[in-house]
Structures are given as structure tokens and as C-alpha cells.
Amino acid sequence: MKSRIVVSVVLLFAIALAACTPAAATGPIKIAHLAPLSGPVPTFGASTRDGGLLAMEEWNAKGGVLGRKLEAIVEDSQCTPDPAVNAANKVIDQDKVHYIVGETCSKASIPVSEIAQEKGVVMISPTSTNPTVTLKADGTAKDYVFRACFIDPFQGAVMAKFAMGKGYKTAFIMLDQGNDYVRGLAEAFEKAWTEMGGQVVGKETYTSQDTDFSAILTKVADSKAEVLWLPDYYNIVNLVAAQAKEKGVTAVLMGGDGWDSSDLDLKAADGGYFSNHYSPEDTRPIVQEWVKKYQAKYGSVPDALATLAYDATNILIAAIEKAGADDPAKVKDAIASGTFEAVSGTIKFDQYHNPIKSAAVLQVKDGKVSFIESVAP
Ligand code: PHE
């Protein structure tokens, strides 16, 4: 009888304690990674996931953050608006995450950013470069949304200047109007190029479903353009580059970070140039250390996507630590006001929640991608 009373008193205490300690404050801190593991650009997804998970593993090996372990929730968001929105709602509503790293592609990050902002969940896109990802309609920053990369007006201008510097005067622009990233980067290049006195001798659009670009490429060949500006992802670049060779296009192909993939067709794109966020050839110790540990874990050299996902995840966790609480409202302020030593450079956010960072110009040549130069803003 007596022992039964003791048991029930203990039980009552336990229930009372559980009621006033929110379960979330004792369990792991969850971070969702929205990565395009399937869909048009699966290498983007694999790299983003691998970089983000490595950062979490390192923090967990040191004991986690705020005395709690970190738990990763990885969702396949397909570089596509609907699956990305579904993944965001799932991790927020079911898994109750307060933090999202992702998406990779601007087109998917834009609708996800609306949800994160509305639900008060901190989001850092590692790689989405379209300006609207972090902006509200009135042009001010979405206070919960950040990115770890530079934006397209910058990388478009970097490549326009680079092309000019090589003595080229004429460019042909190809773009997929249904892709926010491609459209934005096409516009950014055109603006910078024409402002510098460059000529646009042709501009043609296609859709992401197209596989035959011969009609457009005939026009490119006829235009005698010196540069073919092709700011799309590697899957499209591979098709266009191979067909451009067949059509006898002599223009030098140029593009942006979307070319960065272990699946880029180095033979077809030979001689082409693209801007990117980092180069594994960078001699800074933080970069070389990163390349070494990524290689040890995954057996390959990290691309920009893996690197930026690692940076984005580290920024987020460092901000949780600095905020001293698993509270997205405080964590967003810690991100906005902090300075972070990242692999891709020192990161400090401007009023639009964009880091100010340099770009690397890379060349595809003789079966490999080589570093040409670094360009500061
Ligand atoms: N910047 C691209 C976008 O916004 C994504 C990307 C980044 C792709 C880096 C490859 C490398 O859609």
C-alpha cells in the first residue's frame, strides 16, 4: 500500500515536470535539409546533402549545440516548386523544425522562402542566387531568410567584365524563361554587357523540356557571336554544348554557377568559362583543410554546392549557439548581426541578407575545370 502511494507521488511529479518542460527543449535540435536528390539536377542534391551533413556531424562530435545533439532531416525537394513546398510544409508542420538549410535552386527556394517567413522558421539557402529569394515584394529583406552565396547581378557582371576583358564584343544569349535563376542571370549579364558597350547579336528562349536546340544553334552560328551566354544548369549545358559543336558554333560558351557538377560534360563544354563560389585550388588553409576532410569522408573533391551547404549549416548552428536558445526569432537576429568565418570566405550579411563575397572564374579545359581568377565585388 505504502509503496503504491510513493509510486503515484513520483509519477505525479514526473507528469508535472513533463508538463512544464517542453519536450523540444531536451531532445535534439532538428535541422531540415531540402536538397534536389532527384529531378533534373541530382548532383546538386547529393553535394548539398553531403556538405550539410558533414557540418552537423562535426558539431555532434563536439557535443552538439547548447548541450543538445543535432538531428538532420533530409528531404528530396527536386529543384522544383511543388515538391519543395511540400517538403517545407512537412518538415515544419510534422517534424516541427525551426531551421531549414535549402533549397538549392532559386526556383524552389523562392516559394519555400515565403513559407519560412510566414511560419517564423529560419531558412538559409546555401546556393540560391536569385535576388528575390531573400526579398519581400516591397524590396526589404524577409527577416527569417538568408543565403550563403552571392547573387546573380554580381555573377552576371563578373562574367560580362571577364568576356570584355578577353576582347569579345558580341554575345548571343540563350535562356529558359521558366527558370527564375536562368532568367535572372541572363538579364544580369545582358545589363552589364550592354552597359560596358557589348553588343547582343541574338537572344532566344527555350523550355526545360527541350532536348533539341538545333534551330537556335543555327542562329547562333549565323550570328557569328563571339560569346554564347548560357546561364543554365549542367543538364541543359551538356545538351547545348554538344549540339553547338555539331552545328559548328565558334562562340565561346560562358555561364554561371549552374555549370558546377561532376556530371558536366567536360568534352562538350571544353573551352568554356563559368563563374562559381569557390575553387578547391584556393590555397587558404581553411579551404585546403575542408577539401581534405570532405575527400576523406566522401572520396571526391567538394564542389561549390557541398561547400556552401557546409558553410550555411555551420552559420546556422553557430548562430543558435550565439543566440543561446533554440528560438528562431533570436537565431535570425544572430545571423543578421554576426560575422562568420566560412570556407567560401568571411560572411557578413548586408541589409538584404546577402553575404558580400568574391566570385571565382573557372575554365573547362582538357578534361578538367581550372581556376582562372578571383573577382571581388
Ligand atoms: N545558383 C543556382 C540557383 O540559384 C544554384 C546553384 C548554385 C547551382 C551553385 C550550382 C552551383 O538556382
Short mmCIF file of C-alpha atoms in Angstrom, two decimals, residues 69-287:
data_model
loop_
_atom_site.label_atom_id
_atom_site.label_comp_id
_atom_site.label_asym_id
_atom_site.label_seq_id
_atom_site.Cartn_x
_atom_site.Cartn_y
_atom_site.Cartn_z
CA LYS A 69 22.54 16.90 -30.19
CA LEU A 70 21.65 17.93 -33.71
CA GLU A 71 19.34 15.83 -35.85
CA ALA A 72 19.21 16.13 -39.62
CA ILE A 73 16.02 15.68 -41.61
CA VAL A 74 16.77 15.35 -45.31
CA GLU A 75 14.01 15.84 -47.87
CA ASP A 76 14.12 15.50 -51.65
CA SER A 77 12.83 18.82 -52.94
CA GLN A 78 13.68 18.18 -56.61
CA CYS A 79 14.75 21.72 -57.64
CA THR A 80 11.04 22.22 -58.35
CA PRO A 81 8.47 24.48 -56.64
CA ASP A 82 5.70 21.99 -55.69
CA PRO A 83 7.84 19.21 -54.22
CA ALA A 84 9.94 21.83 -52.43
CA VAL A 85 6.85 23.48 -50.91
CA ASN A 86 5.52 20.08 -49.82
CA ALA A 87 8.86 19.23 -48.24
CA ALA A 88 8.98 22.58 -46.42
CA ASN A 89 5.45 22.16 -45.05
CA LYS A 90 6.22 18.60 -43.99
CA VAL A 91 9.37 19.46 -42.04
CA ILE A 92 7.75 22.49 -40.40
CA ASP A 93 4.31 21.04 -39.59
CA GLN A 94 5.16 17.39 -38.91
CA ASP A 95 8.78 17.35 -37.84
CA LYS A 96 8.47 20.74 -36.11
CA VAL A 97 11.82 22.03 -37.32
CA HIS A 98 12.78 25.61 -36.61
CA TYR A 99 15.56 25.68 -39.20
CA ILE A 100 15.87 24.88 -42.91
CA VAL A 101 19.03 24.68 -44.99
CA GLY A 102 17.90 24.89 -48.61
CA GLU A 103 16.68 24.79 -51.23
CA THR A 104 19.48 24.69 -53.74
CA CYS A 105 17.71 26.08 -56.82
CA SER A 106 16.29 29.60 -56.80
CA LYS A 107 13.08 28.45 -58.45
CA ALA A 108 12.36 26.16 -55.49
CA SER A 109 13.81 28.46 -52.82
CA ILE A 110 11.53 31.37 -53.75
CA PRO A 111 8.25 29.65 -52.74
CA VAL A 112 9.92 27.94 -49.75
CA SER A 113 11.13 31.33 -48.51
CA GLU A 114 7.53 32.59 -48.39
CA ILE A 115 6.58 29.69 -46.13
CA ALA A 116 9.61 30.07 -43.87
CA GLN A 117 8.94 33.78 -43.47
CA GLU A 118 5.26 33.25 -42.74
CA LYS A 119 5.84 30.46 -40.23
CA GLY A 120 8.82 32.06 -38.49
CA VAL A 121 11.29 29.34 -39.47
CA VAL A 122 14.88 30.35 -40.18
CA MET A 123 15.94 29.46 -43.71
CA ILE A 124 19.41 29.68 -45.23
CA SER A 125 19.72 28.75 -48.85
CA PRO A 126 23.28 27.66 -49.48
CA THR A 127 23.27 28.40 -53.19
CA SER A 128 20.15 30.16 -54.49
CA THR A 129 21.47 33.26 -56.23
CA ASN A 130 18.27 34.93 -57.48
CA PRO A 131 17.79 38.21 -55.55
CA THR A 132 14.08 37.62 -54.78
CA VAL A 133 14.82 34.61 -52.55
CA THR A 134 15.54 36.90 -49.60
CA LEU A 135 13.30 39.82 -50.57
CA LYS A 136 9.71 40.73 -49.81
CA ALA A 137 7.58 42.36 -52.52
CA ASP A 138 8.42 45.80 -51.08
CA GLY A 139 12.13 45.18 -51.62
CA THR A 140 13.09 44.77 -47.96
CA ALA A 141 14.56 41.54 -46.59
CA LYS A 142 12.41 38.66 -45.37
CA ASP A 143 13.68 38.70 -41.80
CA TYR A 144 13.84 34.87 -41.46
CA VAL A 145 15.52 34.20 -44.82
CA PHE A 146 19.25 34.28 -45.68
CA ARG A 147 21.65 32.83 -48.21
CA ALA A 148 25.30 31.79 -48.06
CA CYS A 149 26.11 32.80 -51.66
CA PHE A 150 26.47 35.95 -53.73
CA ILE A 151 23.61 37.00 -56.03
CA ASP A 152 23.12 36.89 -59.80
CA PRO A 153 23.52 40.59 -60.62
CA PHE A 154 27.05 40.18 -59.27
CA GLN A 155 28.00 36.97 -61.05
CA GLY A 156 26.41 38.19 -64.31
CA ALA A 157 28.52 41.36 -64.15
CA VAL A 158 31.66 39.37 -63.27
CA MET A 159 31.30 37.27 -66.39
CA ALA A 160 30.37 40.21 -68.64
CA LYS A 161 33.51 42.01 -67.48
CA PHE A 162 35.57 38.87 -67.93
CA ALA A 163 34.31 38.39 -71.51
CA MET A 164 35.01 42.07 -72.29
CA GLY A 165 38.49 41.67 -70.84
CA LYS A 166 39.15 38.89 -73.32
CA GLY A 167 38.39 41.34 -76.10
CA TYR A 168 34.97 40.00 -77.10
CA LYS A 169 32.35 42.48 -78.31
CA THR A 170 29.38 40.36 -79.42
CA ALA A 171 27.25 37.94 -77.43
CA PHE A 172 24.27 35.68 -78.10
CA ILE A 173 22.03 34.94 -75.11
CA MET A 174 20.06 31.70 -74.61
CA LEU A 175 17.61 31.34 -71.73
CA ASP A 176 14.82 29.30 -70.18
CA GLN A 177 12.24 31.86 -69.17
CA GLY A 178 10.53 29.43 -66.81
CA ASN A 179 13.57 29.19 -64.55
CA ASP A 180 13.99 32.17 -62.20
CA TYR A 181 17.71 31.56 -61.90
CA VAL A 182 18.34 31.33 -65.64
CA ARG A 183 16.13 34.30 -66.47
CA GLY A 184 17.70 36.45 -63.77
CA LEU A 185 21.25 35.60 -64.74
CA ALA A 186 20.52 36.18 -68.43
CA GLU A 187 19.21 39.65 -67.56
CA ALA A 188 22.13 40.41 -65.26
CA PHE A 189 24.67 39.55 -67.94
CA GLU A 190 22.83 41.50 -70.63
CA LYS A 191 22.60 44.60 -68.46
CA ALA A 192 26.28 44.61 -67.51
CA TRP A 193 27.38 43.66 -71.02
CA THR A 194 25.45 46.40 -72.82
CA GLU A 195 26.42 48.99 -70.20
CA MET A 196 30.05 48.21 -70.98
CA GLY A 197 29.40 48.67 -74.69
CA GLY A 198 29.00 44.99 -75.59
CA GLN A 199 26.56 44.04 -78.31
CA VAL A 200 23.80 41.43 -78.01
CA VAL A 201 23.51 39.95 -81.51
CA GLY A 202 20.77 37.47 -80.70
CA LYS A 203 18.57 36.22 -77.88
CA GLU A 204 16.49 33.03 -77.92
CA THR A 205 14.37 31.25 -75.33
CA TYR A 206 13.70 27.54 -74.78
CA THR A 207 11.98 25.46 -72.10
CA SER A 208 13.39 23.00 -69.60
CA GLN A 209 11.68 20.18 -71.53
CA ASP A 210 13.57 20.94 -74.76
CA THR A 211 16.22 18.50 -75.90
CA ASP A 212 16.79 19.67 -79.47
CA PHE A 213 18.43 23.07 -79.69
CA SER A 214 19.48 22.89 -83.34
CA ALA A 215 17.17 25.67 -84.59
CA ILE A 216 18.55 28.11 -82.02
CA LEU A 217 22.12 26.98 -82.53
CA THR A 218 21.86 27.58 -86.28
CA LYS A 219 21.00 31.19 -85.43
CA VAL A 220 23.93 31.36 -83.03
CA ALA A 221 26.30 30.11 -85.73
CA ASP A 222 24.87 32.55 -88.30
CA SER A 223 25.16 35.48 -85.87
CA LYS A 224 28.93 34.97 -85.61
CA ALA A 225 28.67 35.89 -81.94
CA GLU A 226 31.96 35.61 -80.07
CA VAL A 227 30.29 34.63 -76.80
CA LEU A 228 27.32 32.34 -76.20
CA TRP A 229 25.90 33.24 -72.79
CA LEU A 230 24.24 30.11 -71.42
CA PRO A 231 23.35 30.62 -67.76
CA ASP A 232 21.60 27.27 -67.15
CA TYR A 233 22.28 24.11 -65.11
CA TYR A 234 24.69 21.41 -66.23
CA ASN A 235 21.98 19.12 -67.65
CA ILE A 236 20.96 21.74 -70.23
CA VAL A 237 24.55 22.97 -70.74
CA ASN A 238 25.57 19.41 -71.66
CA LEU A 239 22.90 19.16 -74.36
CA VAL A 240 23.50 22.63 -75.80
CA ALA A 241 27.30 22.35 -75.73
CA ALA A 242 27.29 19.01 -77.55
CA GLN A 243 24.86 20.26 -80.20
CA ALA A 244 26.75 23.55 -80.58
CA LYS A 245 29.84 21.56 -81.60
CA GLU A 246 27.81 19.68 -84.22
CA LYS A 247 26.42 22.94 -85.61
CA GLY A 248 29.88 24.46 -85.92
CA VAL A 249 29.23 27.20 -83.38
CA THR A 250 32.52 29.01 -82.81
CA ALA A 251 31.34 31.24 -79.93
CA VAL A 252 32.99 30.66 -76.55
CA LEU A 253 30.40 29.25 -74.17
CA MET A 254 30.05 31.05 -70.86
CA GLY A 255 27.74 30.64 -67.89
CA GLY A 256 27.36 30.80 -64.13
CA ASP A 257 27.44 28.56 -61.07
CA GLY A 258 24.82 26.22 -62.54
CA TRP A 259 27.56 24.57 -64.59
CA ASP A 260 29.17 23.23 -61.44
CA SER A 261 28.68 19.48 -61.46
CA SER A 262 30.65 16.27 -61.54
CA ASP A 263 28.31 15.44 -64.44
CA LEU A 264 29.25 18.47 -66.56
CA ASP A 265 30.29 17.16 -70.00
CA LEU A 266 33.88 18.41 -69.96
CA LYS A 267 34.47 17.40 -73.55
CA ALA A 268 31.44 19.19 -74.98
CA ALA A 269 31.98 22.28 -72.79
CA ASP A 270 35.74 22.41 -73.50
CA GLY A 271 36.95 26.00 -73.80
CA GLY A 272 34.00 27.35 -71.84
CA TYR A 273 34.14 29.59 -68.76
CA PHE A 274 31.83 29.91 -65.77
CA SER A 275 31.66 31.80 -62.51
CA ASN A 276 31.50 29.94 -59.24
CA HIS A 277 31.57 30.40 -55.48
CA TYR A 278 34.84 28.77 -54.66
CA SER A 279 37.70 26.82 -56.13
CA PRO A 280 39.25 23.77 -54.48
CA GLU A 281 42.57 25.16 -55.78
CA ASP A 282 42.27 28.12 -53.38
CA THR A 283 45.35 27.93 -51.13
CA ARG A 284 43.78 29.42 -47.98
CA PRO A 285 44.26 26.87 -45.15
CA ILE A 286 40.51 26.77 -44.35
CA VAL A 287 39.83 25.68 -47.94
#
